[in-house]
XYZ file of C-alpha atoms in Angstrom:
304
model
C 111.006 -71.284 -109.582
C 109.996 -67.794 -110.928
C 107.499 -69.353 -113.181
C 105.731 -71.022 -110.222
C 105.595 -67.846 -108.254
C 104.267 -65.883 -111.295
C 101.492 -68.460 -111.591
C 100.844 -68.611 -107.690
C 100.521 -64.484 -107.876
C 98.266 -64.888 -110.982
C 95.943 -67.140 -109.119
C 95.881 -65.133 -106.197
C 95.149 -62.037 -108.043
C 92.181 -63.615 -109.786
C 91.063 -65.600 -106.489
C 91.175 -62.938 -103.633
C 88.876 -60.037 -105.663
C 86.364 -62.869 -106.095
C 86.570 -63.855 -102.156
C 86.539 -60.260 -101.374
C 83.105 -59.838 -103.489
C 81.481 -63.056 -101.739
C 82.415 -61.833 -98.297
C 81.222 -58.060 -99.005
C 78.003 -59.452 -100.414
C 77.299 -61.720 -97.461
C 77.966 -58.939 -95.059
C 76.000 -56.587 -96.908
C 72.858 -59.011 -96.641
C 73.498 -59.608 -92.677
C 73.998 -56.181 -91.954
C 70.860 -54.949 -93.763
C 68.692 -56.901 -91.105
C 70.780 -55.751 -88.261
C 70.548 -52.030 -89.074
C 66.708 -52.247 -88.793
C 67.302 -53.387 -85.036
C 69.732 -50.978 -83.939
C 71.047 -47.775 -84.948
C 74.085 -47.824 -82.985
C 76.972 -47.401 -85.324
C 80.182 -49.387 -85.153
C 83.461 -48.083 -83.882
C 85.658 -46.564 -86.346
C 88.073 -49.159 -85.877
C 85.912 -52.064 -86.833
C 84.674 -50.225 -89.798
C 88.102 -49.573 -91.123
C 89.215 -53.308 -90.510
C 85.885 -54.583 -91.615
C 86.958 -55.899 -94.695
C 89.809 -58.062 -93.719
C 88.027 -59.270 -90.683
C 84.991 -60.440 -92.678
C 87.412 -62.174 -95.030
C 88.865 -63.987 -91.992
C 85.450 -64.667 -90.657
C 84.392 -66.061 -94.175
C 87.462 -68.302 -94.179
C 86.412 -69.985 -91.108
C 88.486 -68.256 -88.304
C 85.574 -67.076 -86.346
C 83.977 -70.594 -86.163
C 87.422 -72.099 -85.164
C 87.413 -69.181 -82.412
C 84.193 -70.072 -81.271
C 85.008 -73.688 -81.070
C 88.388 -73.405 -79.254
C 86.670 -70.675 -76.867
C 82.908 -70.926 -76.135
C 83.183 -69.206 -72.772
C 85.167 -66.524 -74.273
C 82.548 -65.949 -77.034
C 79.839 -65.740 -74.406
C 81.551 -63.297 -72.476
C 82.401 -61.157 -75.633
C 78.844 -61.243 -76.740
C 77.485 -60.025 -73.302
C 80.118 -56.943 -73.451
C 78.797 -56.406 -77.154
C 75.027 -56.436 -75.798
C 75.924 -53.813 -72.983
C 77.502 -51.669 -75.590
C 74.406 -51.888 -77.825
C 77.032 -53.118 -80.856
C 74.292 -55.578 -81.892
C 75.818 -55.478 -85.806
C 79.011 -57.302 -84.273
C 79.240 -60.695 -83.365
C 81.960 -62.396 -81.011
C 83.400 -64.222 -84.240
C 83.909 -60.586 -86.162
C 85.371 -59.164 -82.810
C 88.119 -61.802 -82.617
C 88.955 -61.896 -86.053
C 89.368 -58.103 -86.004
C 91.770 -58.884 -83.153
C 93.606 -61.171 -85.138
C 94.074 -58.913 -88.016
C 94.954 -55.983 -86.220
C 97.529 -58.103 -84.035
C 99.200 -59.007 -87.621
C 99.009 -55.244 -88.800
C 100.324 -53.548 -85.676
C 103.125 -56.277 -85.320
C 104.314 -55.809 -88.904
C 104.189 -52.249 -88.974
C 105.603 -51.912 -85.352
C 108.501 -54.502 -86.178
C 108.992 -52.634 -89.799
C 109.352 -49.107 -88.270
C 111.711 -50.459 -85.495
C 113.735 -52.120 -87.790
C 114.003 -48.818 -90.006
C 115.012 -46.628 -87.288
C 117.670 -48.830 -85.280
C 120.985 -49.518 -86.074
C 122.792 -52.653 -87.339
C 123.916 -54.235 -84.171
C 120.464 -54.416 -82.517
C 118.231 -54.330 -85.312
C 116.743 -58.040 -85.100
C 116.400 -57.677 -81.191
C 114.657 -54.506 -81.269
C 112.435 -55.197 -84.111
C 111.260 -58.603 -82.429
C 110.527 -56.385 -79.088
C 108.652 -53.878 -81.360
C 106.424 -56.460 -83.122
C 105.498 -58.031 -79.873
C 104.541 -54.692 -78.496
C 102.535 -53.840 -81.695
C 100.653 -57.388 -81.285
C 99.955 -56.935 -78.043
C 98.326 -53.385 -78.633
C 96.570 -54.903 -81.667
C 94.993 -57.563 -79.945
C 93.643 -55.725 -76.866
C 92.696 -52.593 -78.668
C 89.335 -53.900 -79.789
C 88.550 -54.906 -76.300
C 89.488 -51.711 -74.594
C 87.217 -49.975 -77.570
C 84.123 -51.893 -76.730
C 84.604 -51.519 -72.988
C 84.820 -47.770 -73.329
C 81.654 -48.084 -75.386
C 79.921 -49.889 -72.637
C 80.889 -47.208 -70.129
C 79.839 -44.309 -72.572
C 76.462 -45.981 -73.208
C 75.739 -46.764 -69.318
C 76.645 -43.234 -68.857
C 74.005 -41.755 -71.308
C 71.310 -44.165 -70.077
C 72.001 -43.015 -66.510
C 71.492 -39.544 -67.452
C 68.463 -40.066 -69.346
C 66.764 -42.552 -67.001
C 65.116 -40.194 -64.688
C 63.804 -37.881 -67.052
C 62.225 -41.070 -69.013
C 60.712 -42.300 -66.320
C 59.106 -38.974 -65.375
C 57.728 -38.899 -68.884
C 56.176 -42.373 -68.731
C 54.660 -41.629 -65.383
C 53.028 -38.347 -66.716
C 51.923 -40.413 -69.823
C 50.063 -43.092 -67.100
C 48.711 -40.424 -65.067
C 46.777 -39.030 -68.168
C 45.205 -42.332 -68.747
C 47.626 -44.446 -70.814
C 48.757 -48.024 -69.484
C 52.459 -48.789 -69.356
C 53.152 -50.051 -72.716
C 51.199 -47.356 -74.247
C 53.390 -44.594 -72.221
C 56.661 -46.072 -73.322
C 55.414 -46.099 -76.876
C 54.645 -42.390 -76.462
C 58.175 -41.798 -75.021
C 59.887 -43.765 -77.965
C 57.661 -41.787 -80.503
C 58.971 -38.597 -79.010
C 62.028 -38.918 -81.353
C 64.370 -38.421 -78.465
C 67.697 -40.045 -79.654
C 69.745 -42.219 -77.429
C 70.618 -45.500 -76.265
C 67.845 -45.674 -73.806
C 65.125 -45.074 -76.434
C 66.722 -47.971 -78.375
C 66.214 -50.111 -75.381
C 62.894 -49.261 -74.891
C 61.737 -49.946 -78.641
C 63.592 -53.141 -78.117
C 61.584 -53.995 -75.092
C 58.346 -52.762 -77.260
C 59.455 -55.109 -79.773
C 59.585 -58.029 -77.599
C 56.419 -57.271 -76.010
C 54.581 -57.327 -79.352
C 56.244 -60.784 -79.658
C 54.566 -61.891 -76.996
C 56.844 -61.563 -74.067
C 55.362 -60.568 -70.781
C 55.969 -57.049 -69.648
C 57.799 -58.161 -66.042
C 60.046 -60.347 -68.320
C 60.665 -57.568 -71.161
C 61.623 -55.189 -68.174
C 63.964 -57.714 -66.578
C 65.652 -58.548 -70.098
C 66.053 -54.917 -70.424
C 67.543 -54.629 -67.035
C 70.219 -57.306 -67.835
C 71.072 -55.848 -71.293
C 72.073 -52.710 -69.806
C 73.454 -53.534 -66.714
C 72.907 -50.413 -64.655
C 71.871 -50.786 -61.042
C 69.260 -48.082 -60.805
C 67.397 -49.828 -63.558
C 67.602 -53.036 -62.223
C 65.759 -51.586 -58.958
C 63.665 -49.756 -61.135
C 62.448 -52.962 -63.124
C 62.323 -54.911 -59.686
C 59.996 -52.378 -58.169
C 57.650 -52.152 -61.561
C 57.453 -56.139 -61.213
C 56.474 -55.960 -57.633
C 54.015 -53.269 -57.861
C 52.558 -55.354 -60.636
C 52.390 -58.519 -58.630
C 51.157 -56.725 -55.630
C 48.812 -54.583 -57.461
C 49.954 -51.451 -56.790
C 49.833 -48.194 -58.688
C 52.825 -47.847 -60.931
C 52.607 -44.443 -61.452
C 53.589 -43.817 -57.564
C 56.135 -46.555 -57.683
C 57.685 -44.962 -60.879
C 57.734 -41.512 -59.362
C 59.426 -42.842 -56.113
C 62.080 -44.545 -58.123
C 62.622 -41.426 -60.213
C 63.185 -39.288 -57.337
C 65.446 -41.946 -55.721
C 67.635 -41.812 -59.186
C 68.058 -38.058 -58.851
C 69.020 -38.317 -55.424
C 71.744 -40.903 -56.386
C 72.972 -38.865 -59.113
C 73.473 -35.928 -56.697
C 75.478 -37.915 -54.439
C 77.528 -39.399 -57.147
C 78.206 -35.764 -58.352
C 79.116 -34.510 -55.095
C 81.623 -37.738 -54.673
C 83.225 -36.764 -57.849
C 83.345 -33.132 -56.925
C 85.041 -34.267 -53.497
C 87.969 -35.988 -55.455
C 88.829 -33.403 -57.671
C 91.376 -31.903 -55.180
C 93.085 -35.145 -54.825
C 93.137 -35.749 -58.504
C 94.676 -32.286 -59.022
C 97.687 -32.974 -57.398
C 99.308 -35.265 -60.005
C 99.198 -32.704 -62.684
C 100.074 -29.774 -60.406
C 103.067 -31.773 -59.377
C 104.117 -32.834 -62.684
C 103.425 -29.387 -64.495
C 102.516 -26.560 -62.643
C 105.160 -26.854 -59.659
C 108.284 -27.201 -61.928
C 107.231 -24.218 -64.313
C 106.950 -22.136 -60.965
C 110.312 -23.463 -59.668
C 111.793 -22.558 -62.734
C 110.250 -18.949 -63.073
C 111.397 -18.527 -59.806
C 115.051 -19.852 -59.285
C 116.163 -18.946 -62.872
C 116.832 -15.145 -61.978
C 118.838 -16.258 -58.641
C 120.726 -18.664 -60.613
C 121.824 -16.204 -63.212
C 122.687 -13.821 -60.476
C 124.932 -16.206 -58.625
C 126.487 -17.083 -61.844
C 127.262 -13.517 -62.832
C 128.838 -13.021 -59.025
C 130.889 -15.773 -59.492
C 129.236 -17.978 -56.797
C 130.131 -21.855 -57.444
C 126.809 -23.509 -57.722
C 127.812 -27.196 -58.491
């Protein structure tokens, strides 16, 4: 039995580095083309778990998950498009979830097993493993969702300024495509510039301008840009001035941003009640009542 185990470990020691080299080489070839399409970096969690996730994907777990849950893969692909993570695939995300599920479950179970007593050790370690598996499975989805919200916020902040620059370039004599290319070449880094560059590549490949705008609106999923794209498409169909239409849309976006900021400012007092009740008021009561408590204790007054 011991000889069989030694032979099996030797076989794994030879096979696993070879598989790891194949996976990393294939991953490097695929990432070279994807890096040229988007400068958006992967989140640190996906980068740290890229090796085991790529190995699981190479072994066929990604294709298995896609065949078992095609609807979930499509939804995951939409979330990755919204987040601008074009280097990731749904299969890679699901493989990362599987790896983190096993990793967190093992770590949490081992930690709980080590710190608990002999009586409840097995049940406590099982509960800890279940909690760790739950965290490991849902953590990549939470990170992708946070990336989506962060990207939408950055695009929403840069959108009025970009429309103003494109409108000024169009009033200077450029058409819409040249004005967008002028804005991209200014070197303003951000997700909105990447989306404009992606839209220009679509137009260079033969996609109509209105369709490219609608595709961009579908990718970023922001209501303001969707209304802007609809106004530009309608203005193009009716023959109206695009510069005037874009100027009106930019002003409306600024008004909407001011209204959102006012709503957040009005919510601030109600949101401050929770930290005040949990942290500030207990400290105030302690400072006020401690001298009274000490005086009463020195006077011999029965307190409890």
